[in-house]
Amino acid sequence: MRWSSVAAGACSLALAATLIAAPAYAGGPPMREPDVLADGLVGPLSLAVGRSGKVIVNQSFAGTLSQVDRRGEVSALYQVPDPENGGIAGASSHHGAIYYLETSAGETGPVSHVVRLDRDGERTVVSDDFWAHETENNPDAGQTYGFRGLDDECAEDVAAFEDEVENRAGMPLPLNEYPGIVESNAYQLTVHHGTIYVADAAANAILAVDEDTGEISTVAVLPASAITFSAEAQAYVEEMVGGLEMPDCVIGESYTPEPVPTDVEVGAKGRLFVSTLQGSAGEAFPLSKIYRINPYSGRTRLVADRGMQGVTGLAVSPSGHIVVAEMFDGAVSVIKPGSSRARTVFETESPADVELSGSRIYATTGVMGEDGAPGNGAVVTYKYRFGHGHGHGH
């Protein structure tokens, strides 16, 4: 686990559970509670809503792809044969088929593919391996992360801290300036006109899969944005690594976290909307950003960057509203067209993903459960007036 690029937050859920506090609602009437459609789920990191109203939910911590009907009945569609050495991520419903990401342990890294589950239950691998694409291309190799501009003495102290964390906590923690590392975590996906777009949280890139050939290509690498490293950030890192003391010389210095894309959706004119976590720093601080990407040119534009902490899922309505799940701030929020700020619609325990259908927001909640233990996850719905147009599933 690296402080710079915890893959969509999933690798540090137990720690984060001890740090999350439900945000207080400042003034005004109490917020409405969402309606619970189904509960008792194990780590529901993602969901999709089909045209028939059935909800596909990925119980990632159990390696189970499930379906929830209108009555809230949950049934299994697919179970990973060996959850200890494999898993599933993402969920997308398209023309009656379900698409998801399946990963197994490989000799050099995680072997991941897009899988299509047709209406008749036939399961087909439809993509090449994302780890192979990453090792051959490493899309973010040209970007630089970590501390920049440290004097020699401070850089040496940081390097010593990295070694101590590696030796005593058993985790790599590169903090001094470093280029994009070869690593992959295909986390979320959506399907549009024969192309499957994938948010690879560890590769820091949006990838495209040609459904006919399975070939993977890079659409865009997410921009890296610097922050000023604070005493609060120092304390967060120290707690994450078991109380080891981080050098004080880093306070006030420039630090660039990895962007960590967590979701991708298709909006108007085929443009892609992408949420980012901004590394593990984005779990503790409001650093998340929303970008719009031209899938043909790869041109990336910042859409929103205010008021969002730990975004791990988003949805886009035809009216231009963007709904986000702020897992690490306990809120589902909406960004109105033309705004760069997210405003809370309802508060809930660790929401992981959101989708839209008609005038309803669907969300997975309770991903981390009590004391970080999975088991009380749920799918909830919430009626919301979007204005012109209505939401839709993907």
Coordinates of C-alpha atoms in Angstrom, one line a residue:
M1 CA 0.0 0.0 0.0
R2 CA 1.4 3.4 -1.0
W3 CA 0.2 6.7 0.5
S4 CA 0.4 8.2 -3.0
S5 CA -1.9 5.7 -4.8
V6 CA -4.1 3.6 -2.6
A7 CA -6.2 1.9 -5.3
A8 CA -9.5 3.6 -5.0
G9 CA -9.4 3.4 -1.2
A10 CA -10.1 -0.3 -1.3
C11 CA -6.7 -1.2 0.1
S12 CA -7.0 0.9 3.2
L13 CA -10.7 0.6 4.2
A14 CA -10.0 -0.8 7.7
L15 CA -7.8 2.2 8.6
A16 CA -10.1 4.7 7.1
A17 CA -13.1 3.3 9.1
T18 CA -11.3 4.5 12.2
L19 CA -10.9 8.0 10.8
I20 CA -14.3 8.7 9.3
A21 CA -16.9 10.7 11.2
A22 CA -20.3 11.4 9.7
P23 CA -20.3 15.1 8.7
A24 CA -22.6 17.4 10.7
Y25 CA -25.4 19.1 8.8
A26 CA -25.0 22.8 9.3
G27 CA -28.4 24.4 9.7
G28 CA -31.6 23.9 7.8
P29 CA -34.1 21.1 8.1
P30 CA -32.8 17.5 8.7
M31 CA -31.9 15.6 5.5
R32 CA -34.2 12.9 4.3
E33 CA -33.0 9.4 4.8
P34 CA -32.6 7.2 1.7
D35 CA -34.8 4.2 1.2
V36 CA -33.1 0.8 1.7
L37 CA -33.6 -1.5 -1.2
A38 CA -31.4 -4.4 0.0
D39 CA -28.9 -4.9 2.9
G40 CA -26.6 -7.5 4.3
L41 CA -24.2 -7.1 1.4
V42 CA -20.5 -7.6 1.7
G43 CA -18.4 -4.8 0.4
P44 CA -20.6 -3.5 -2.4
L45 CA -18.1 -1.3 -4.2
S46 CA -20.1 -0.8 -7.4
L47 CA -23.5 -1.1 -9.0
A48 CA -25.4 -0.6 -12.2
V49 CA -29.1 -0.1 -12.9
G50 CA -30.6 -2.0 -15.9
R51 CA -33.6 -0.7 -17.9
S52 CA -35.9 -3.3 -16.2
G53 CA -35.2 -1.7 -12.9
K54 CA -33.0 -4.6 -11.6
V55 CA -29.8 -3.5 -9.9
I56 CA -26.5 -5.2 -10.4
V57 CA -24.3 -5.0 -7.4
N58 CA -20.7 -6.1 -7.0
Q59 CA -20.1 -7.6 -3.6
S60 CA -16.3 -7.1 -4.1
F61 CA -15.2 -8.4 -0.7
A62 CA -17.0 -11.7 -1.3
G63 CA -16.1 -12.0 -4.9
T64 CA -19.8 -12.2 -5.9
L65 CA -21.7 -10.4 -8.6
S66 CA -25.4 -10.1 -7.5
Q67 CA -28.7 -8.9 -8.8
V68 CA -31.3 -7.1 -6.7
D69 CA -34.9 -7.1 -8.0
R70 CA -37.6 -4.5 -7.4
R71 CA -38.6 -6.2 -4.2
G72 CA -35.1 -6.1 -2.8
E73 CA -34.5 -9.8 -3.3
V74 CA -30.8 -10.6 -3.8
S75 CA -29.6 -13.4 -6.0
A76 CA -26.1 -14.4 -7.1
L77 CA -25.2 -14.1 -10.8
Y78 CA -21.5 -15.2 -10.6
Q79 CA -19.1 -16.2 -7.9
V80 CA -15.3 -16.0 -8.2
P81 CA -14.0 -19.6 -7.9
D82 CA -11.1 -18.6 -5.6
P83 CA -11.8 -15.3 -3.7
E84 CA -8.5 -15.6 -1.8
N85 CA -6.6 -15.2 -5.1
G86 CA -9.0 -13.3 -7.3
G87 CA -11.8 -10.8 -7.3
I88 CA -14.3 -8.7 -9.2
A89 CA -14.7 -5.0 -9.6
G90 CA -16.9 -2.6 -11.5
A91 CA -20.4 -3.1 -12.9
S92 CA -22.1 -1.9 -16.0
S93 CA -25.3 -2.9 -17.7
H94 CA -25.6 -2.4 -21.4
H95 CA -28.2 -3.8 -23.8
G96 CA -29.2 -6.5 -21.4
A97 CA -25.6 -7.7 -20.8
I98 CA -23.6 -7.2 -17.6
Y99 CA -20.0 -6.1 -17.8
Y100 CA -17.5 -6.3 -14.9
L101 CA -13.8 -6.7 -14.2
E102 CA -12.3 -9.9 -13.0
T103 CA -8.8 -10.3 -11.5
S104 CA -6.7 -13.3 -10.6
A105 CA -3.2 -13.6 -9.2
G106 CA -0.5 -13.9 -11.9
E107 CA 3.2 -14.6 -11.7
T108 CA 4.3 -11.0 -12.0
G109 CA 1.1 -9.0 -11.2
P110 CA -2.7 -9.1 -11.2
V111 CA -4.2 -10.6 -14.3
S112 CA -7.3 -8.6 -15.1
H113 CA -9.9 -8.7 -17.9
V114 CA -13.3 -7.3 -18.8
V115 CA -16.0 -10.0 -18.7
R116 CA -19.4 -9.9 -20.3
L117 CA -22.3 -11.9 -18.7
D118 CA -25.1 -12.3 -21.3
R119 CA -28.8 -12.6 -20.5
D120 CA -28.6 -16.4 -20.9
G121 CA -25.8 -16.5 -18.3
E122 CA -23.0 -17.1 -20.8
R123 CA -19.7 -15.6 -19.5
T124 CA -17.2 -14.3 -22.1
V125 CA -13.8 -12.6 -21.5
V126 CA -13.8 -9.6 -23.9
S127 CA -10.6 -7.8 -23.2
D128 CA -6.8 -8.4 -23.2
D129 CA -5.0 -8.3 -19.9
F130 CA -4.7 -4.9 -18.2
W131 CA -1.5 -5.9 -16.4
A132 CA 0.1 -6.7 -19.7
H133 CA -1.0 -3.4 -21.1
E134 CA 0.5 -1.6 -18.1
T135 CA 3.8 -3.4 -18.2
E136 CA 4.2 -2.7 -22.0
N137 CA 3.0 0.9 -21.9
N138 CA 3.0 2.4 -18.3
P139 CA 0.9 5.3 -19.5
D140 CA 1.8 7.7 -16.6
A141 CA 5.6 7.1 -16.8
G142 CA 6.0 10.7 -17.9
Q143 CA 4.4 12.1 -14.8
T144 CA 6.1 12.8 -11.5
Y145 CA 4.7 12.3 -8.0
G146 CA 5.8 12.8 -4.4
F147 CA 7.7 15.6 -2.7
R148 CA 9.4 18.1 -5.0
G149 CA 12.1 20.7 -4.2
L150 CA 13.2 19.2 -0.8
D151 CA 16.7 20.2 0.3
D152 CA 19.2 17.4 0.4
E153 CA 19.0 16.9 4.2
C154 CA 15.2 16.7 4.2
A155 CA 15.2 14.3 1.2
E156 CA 17.6 12.1 3.1
D157 CA 15.3 12.1 6.2
V158 CA 12.3 11.2 4.0
A159 CA 14.2 8.4 2.4
A160 CA 15.1 7.0 5.9
F161 CA 11.4 7.2 6.8
E162 CA 10.5 5.3 3.7
D163 CA 13.0 2.6 4.6
E164 CA 11.7 2.4 8.2
V165 CA 8.1 2.0 7.0
E166 CA 9.2 -0.7 4.5
N167 CA 11.1 -2.6 7.2
R168 CA 8.7 -2.2 10.2
A169 CA 5.3 -1.7 8.7
G170 CA 5.9 -4.0 5.7
M171 CA 4.6 -1.5 3.1
P172 CA 6.3 0.4 0.2
L173 CA 5.8 4.1 0.7
P174 CA 7.7 6.2 -2.0
L175 CA 7.5 9.8 -1.0
N176 CA 10.5 11.5 -2.5
E177 CA 10.0 12.5 -6.1
Y178 CA 9.3 9.5 -8.4
P179 CA 7.9 8.8 -11.9
G180 CA 4.8 6.7 -12.6
I181 CA 5.2 3.1 -11.4
V182 CA 4.2 0.0 -13.3
E183 CA 1.1 -1.1 -11.5
S184 CA -2.5 -1.8 -12.4
N185 CA -5.9 -1.9 -10.7
A186 CA -8.7 -2.0 -13.2
Y187 CA -11.5 -0.6 -10.9
Q188 CA -14.5 0.6 -12.8
L189 CA -15.9 0.6 -16.3
T190 CA -18.7 1.7 -18.6
V191 CA -19.8 0.7 -22.1
H192 CA -20.6 3.0 -25.0
H193 CA -21.1 2.1 -28.7
G194 CA -18.8 -1.0 -28.7
T195 CA -16.1 0.6 -26.6
I196 CA -15.6 -0.3 -22.9
Y197 CA -13.9 2.5 -20.9
V198 CA -12.0 1.5 -17.8
A199 CA -10.7 3.5 -14.9
D200 CA -7.5 2.0 -13.9
A201 CA -6.9 3.4 -10.4
A202 CA -3.3 2.3 -10.1
A203 CA -2.2 3.1 -13.7
N204 CA -3.7 6.6 -13.2
A205 CA -5.3 6.3 -16.7
I206 CA -8.5 5.9 -18.5
L207 CA -8.3 3.0 -20.9
A208 CA -10.5 1.9 -23.8
V209 CA -11.3 -1.7 -24.9
D210 CA -12.5 -2.5 -28.4
E211 CA -15.2 -5.1 -27.6
D212 CA -14.7 -6.8 -31.0
T213 CA -11.0 -7.3 -30.7
G214 CA -10.3 -7.0 -27.0
E215 CA -7.5 -4.6 -27.7
I216 CA -6.7 -2.1 -24.9
S217 CA -5.6 1.4 -25.7
T218 CA -4.9 4.5 -23.5
V219 CA -7.4 7.3 -23.7
A220 CA -5.9 9.7 -21.2
V221 CA -3.6 9.9 -18.2
L222 CA -5.2 11.9 -15.4
P223 CA -3.4 15.2 -14.5
A224 CA -1.2 15.3 -11.3
S225 CA -1.9 18.3 -9.0
A226 CA 0.4 19.5 -6.2
I227 CA -0.8 20.2 -2.7
T228 CA 0.9 21.9 0.3
F229 CA 1.8 19.2 2.8
S230 CA 0.3 20.1 6.2
A231 CA 0.8 19.0 9.8
E232 CA -2.6 17.3 9.5
A233 CA -1.3 15.3 6.5
Q234 CA 1.8 14.3 8.4
A235 CA -0.4 13.0 11.3
Y236 CA -2.5 11.1 8.9
V237 CA 0.5 9.3 7.4
E238 CA 1.9 8.5 10.8
E239 CA -1.4 6.9 11.9
M240 CA -1.5 5.0 8.6
V241 CA 1.9 3.5 9.2
G242 CA 1.4 2.5 12.8
G243 CA 2.7 5.6 14.5
L244 CA 6.2 5.9 13.0
E245 CA 7.4 9.5 13.1
M246 CA 7.6 11.4 9.8
P247 CA 10.2 14.1 9.4
D248 CA 8.8 17.6 10.3
C249 CA 10.8 19.2 7.4
V250 CA 8.1 18.1 5.0
I251 CA 5.4 20.4 6.5
G252 CA 4.7 23.3 4.1
E253 CA 6.5 21.6 1.2
S254 CA 4.9 20.7 -2.2
Y255 CA 3.6 17.2 -2.6
T256 CA 2.0 15.7 -5.7
P257 CA -0.3 12.7 -5.0
E258 CA -1.2 10.3 -7.8
P259 CA -4.6 11.1 -9.2
V260 CA -6.2 7.6 -8.8
P261 CA -9.2 7.6 -11.1
T262 CA -12.1 5.8 -9.4
D263 CA -15.0 5.9 -11.9
V264 CA -15.8 6.7 -15.5
E265 CA -19.1 7.6 -17.1
V266 CA -20.3 8.7 -20.5
G267 CA -22.0 12.1 -20.7
A268 CA -23.3 14.4 -23.5
K269 CA -21.7 14.0 -26.9
G270 CA -19.8 10.9 -25.8
R271 CA -17.6 12.9 -23.4
L272 CA -16.2 10.9 -20.5
F273 CA -16.6 12.1 -16.9
V274 CA -14.0 10.8 -14.4
S275 CA -13.7 11.0 -10.6
T276 CA -10.4 10.9 -8.9
L277 CA -9.4 10.1 -5.3
Q278 CA -6.1 12.0 -5.3
G279 CA -4.2 9.2 -3.7
S280 CA -4.6 8.2 -0.1
A281 CA -4.4 11.8 0.8
G282 CA -7.8 12.2 -0.7
E283 CA -9.3 9.8 1.9
A284 CA -8.6 12.3 4.7
F285 CA -8.8 15.7 2.9
P286 CA -11.2 17.2 0.3
L287 CA -8.9 16.8 -2.7
S288 CA -11.1 14.8 -5.1
K289 CA -11.6 16.2 -8.6
I290 CA -14.0 15.6 -11.5
Y291 CA -12.6 15.7 -15.1
R292 CA -14.2 15.7 -18.5
I293 CA -12.3 13.9 -21.2
N294 CA -12.7 13.9 -25.0
P295 CA -12.3 10.2 -25.8
Y296 CA -11.1 10.9 -29.3
S297 CA -8.4 13.4 -28.6
G298 CA -7.6 12.6 -24.9
R299 CA -8.0 16.2 -24.0
T300 CA -8.8 16.5 -20.3
R301 CA -10.6 19.4 -18.6
L302 CA -11.2 20.0 -14.9
V303 CA -14.9 20.3 -14.2
A304 CA -15.1 20.3 -10.4
D305 CA -12.7 20.4 -7.5
R306 CA -14.5 21.9 -4.5
G307 CA -16.1 20.3 -1.5
M308 CA -15.4 16.6 -2.3
Q309 CA -13.6 14.1 -0.1
G310 CA -12.7 10.5 -1.1
V311 CA -14.9 10.2 -4.2
T312 CA -15.1 6.6 -5.4
G313 CA -18.1 6.7 -7.7
L314 CA -20.0 9.1 -10.0
A315 CA -23.0 9.3 -12.3
V316 CA -24.1 11.9 -14.9
S317 CA -27.6 12.9 -15.8
P318 CA -28.7 14.1 -19.3
S319 CA -29.3 17.5 -17.7
G320 CA -25.6 17.8 -16.8
H321 CA -25.9 17.1 -13.0
I322 CA -23.0 15.0 -11.6
V323 CA -23.7 12.8 -8.6
V324 CA -20.8 11.6 -6.5
A325 CA -20.3 9.1 -3.7
E326 CA -17.9 10.5 -1.2
M327 CA -16.9 7.3 0.6
F328 CA -14.5 8.9 3.0
D329 CA -16.8 11.8 3.9
G330 CA -20.0 9.8 4.3
A331 CA -22.1 11.7 1.8
V332 CA -23.7 11.5 -1.6
S333 CA -23.5 14.9 -3.3
V334 CA -24.6 16.6 -6.5
I335 CA -22.6 19.1 -8.7
K336 CA -25.0 21.2 -10.6
P337 CA -24.3 22.2 -14.3
G338 CA -21.9 25.1 -14.4
S339 CA -20.8 24.6 -10.8
S340 CA -17.4 23.4 -9.5
R341 CA -18.7 22.5 -6.0
A342 CA -20.4 19.4 -4.8
R343 CA -23.3 19.9 -2.3
T344 CA -24.5 17.1 -0.1
V345 CA -27.9 15.5 -0.9
F346 CA -27.9 12.9 1.9
E347 CA -25.4 11.6 4.4
T348 CA -24.8 7.9 4.8
E349 CA -22.1 5.4 6.0
S350 CA -19.2 4.9 3.5
P351 CA -21.0 5.2 0.1
A352 CA -19.0 3.6 -2.7
D353 CA -20.9 4.1 -5.9
V354 CA -23.9 5.9 -7.4
E355 CA -26.1 5.4 -10.4
L356 CA -29.2 7.2 -11.8
S357 CA -32.5 5.9 -13.0
G358 CA -35.3 8.3 -13.7
S359 CA -35.6 10.7 -10.8
R360 CA -33.9 8.3 -8.4
I361 CA -30.3 8.1 -7.2
Y362 CA -29.1 4.6 -6.4
A363 CA -26.1 4.2 -4.1
T364 CA -24.1 1.4 -2.4
T365 CA -23.5 2.2 1.3
G366 CA -22.0 0.7 4.4
V367 CA -19.0 -0.7 2.4
M368 CA -16.7 -0.7 5.4
G369 CA -19.2 -1.9 8.0
E370 CA -18.7 -1.6 11.7
D371 CA -15.1 -1.2 12.8
G372 CA -13.9 -1.7 9.3
A373 CA -15.4 -5.2 9.0
P374 CA -17.6 -5.8 5.9
G375 CA -21.0 -7.3 6.1
N376 CA -23.7 -4.5 6.5
G377 CA -23.5 -3.1 3.0
A378 CA -26.7 -1.9 1.3
V379 CA -28.2 -0.6 -1.9
V380 CA -30.3 2.5 -1.2
T381 CA -32.4 4.8 -3.3
Y382 CA -33.2 8.5 -3.0
K383 CA -35.6 10.6 -5.0
Y384 CA -34.1 13.8 -6.4
R385 CA -35.3 16.5 -8.7
F386 CA -32.6 17.0 -11.4
G387 CA -34.4 19.8 -13.3
H388 CA -34.4 19.4 -17.0
G389 CA -34.0 15.8 -18.1
H390 CA -33.7 12.6 -16.0
G391 CA -31.0 10.4 -14.8
H392 CA -30.1 7.1 -16.4
G393 CA -28.2 4.0 -15.6
H394 CA -25.1 2.9 -17.6

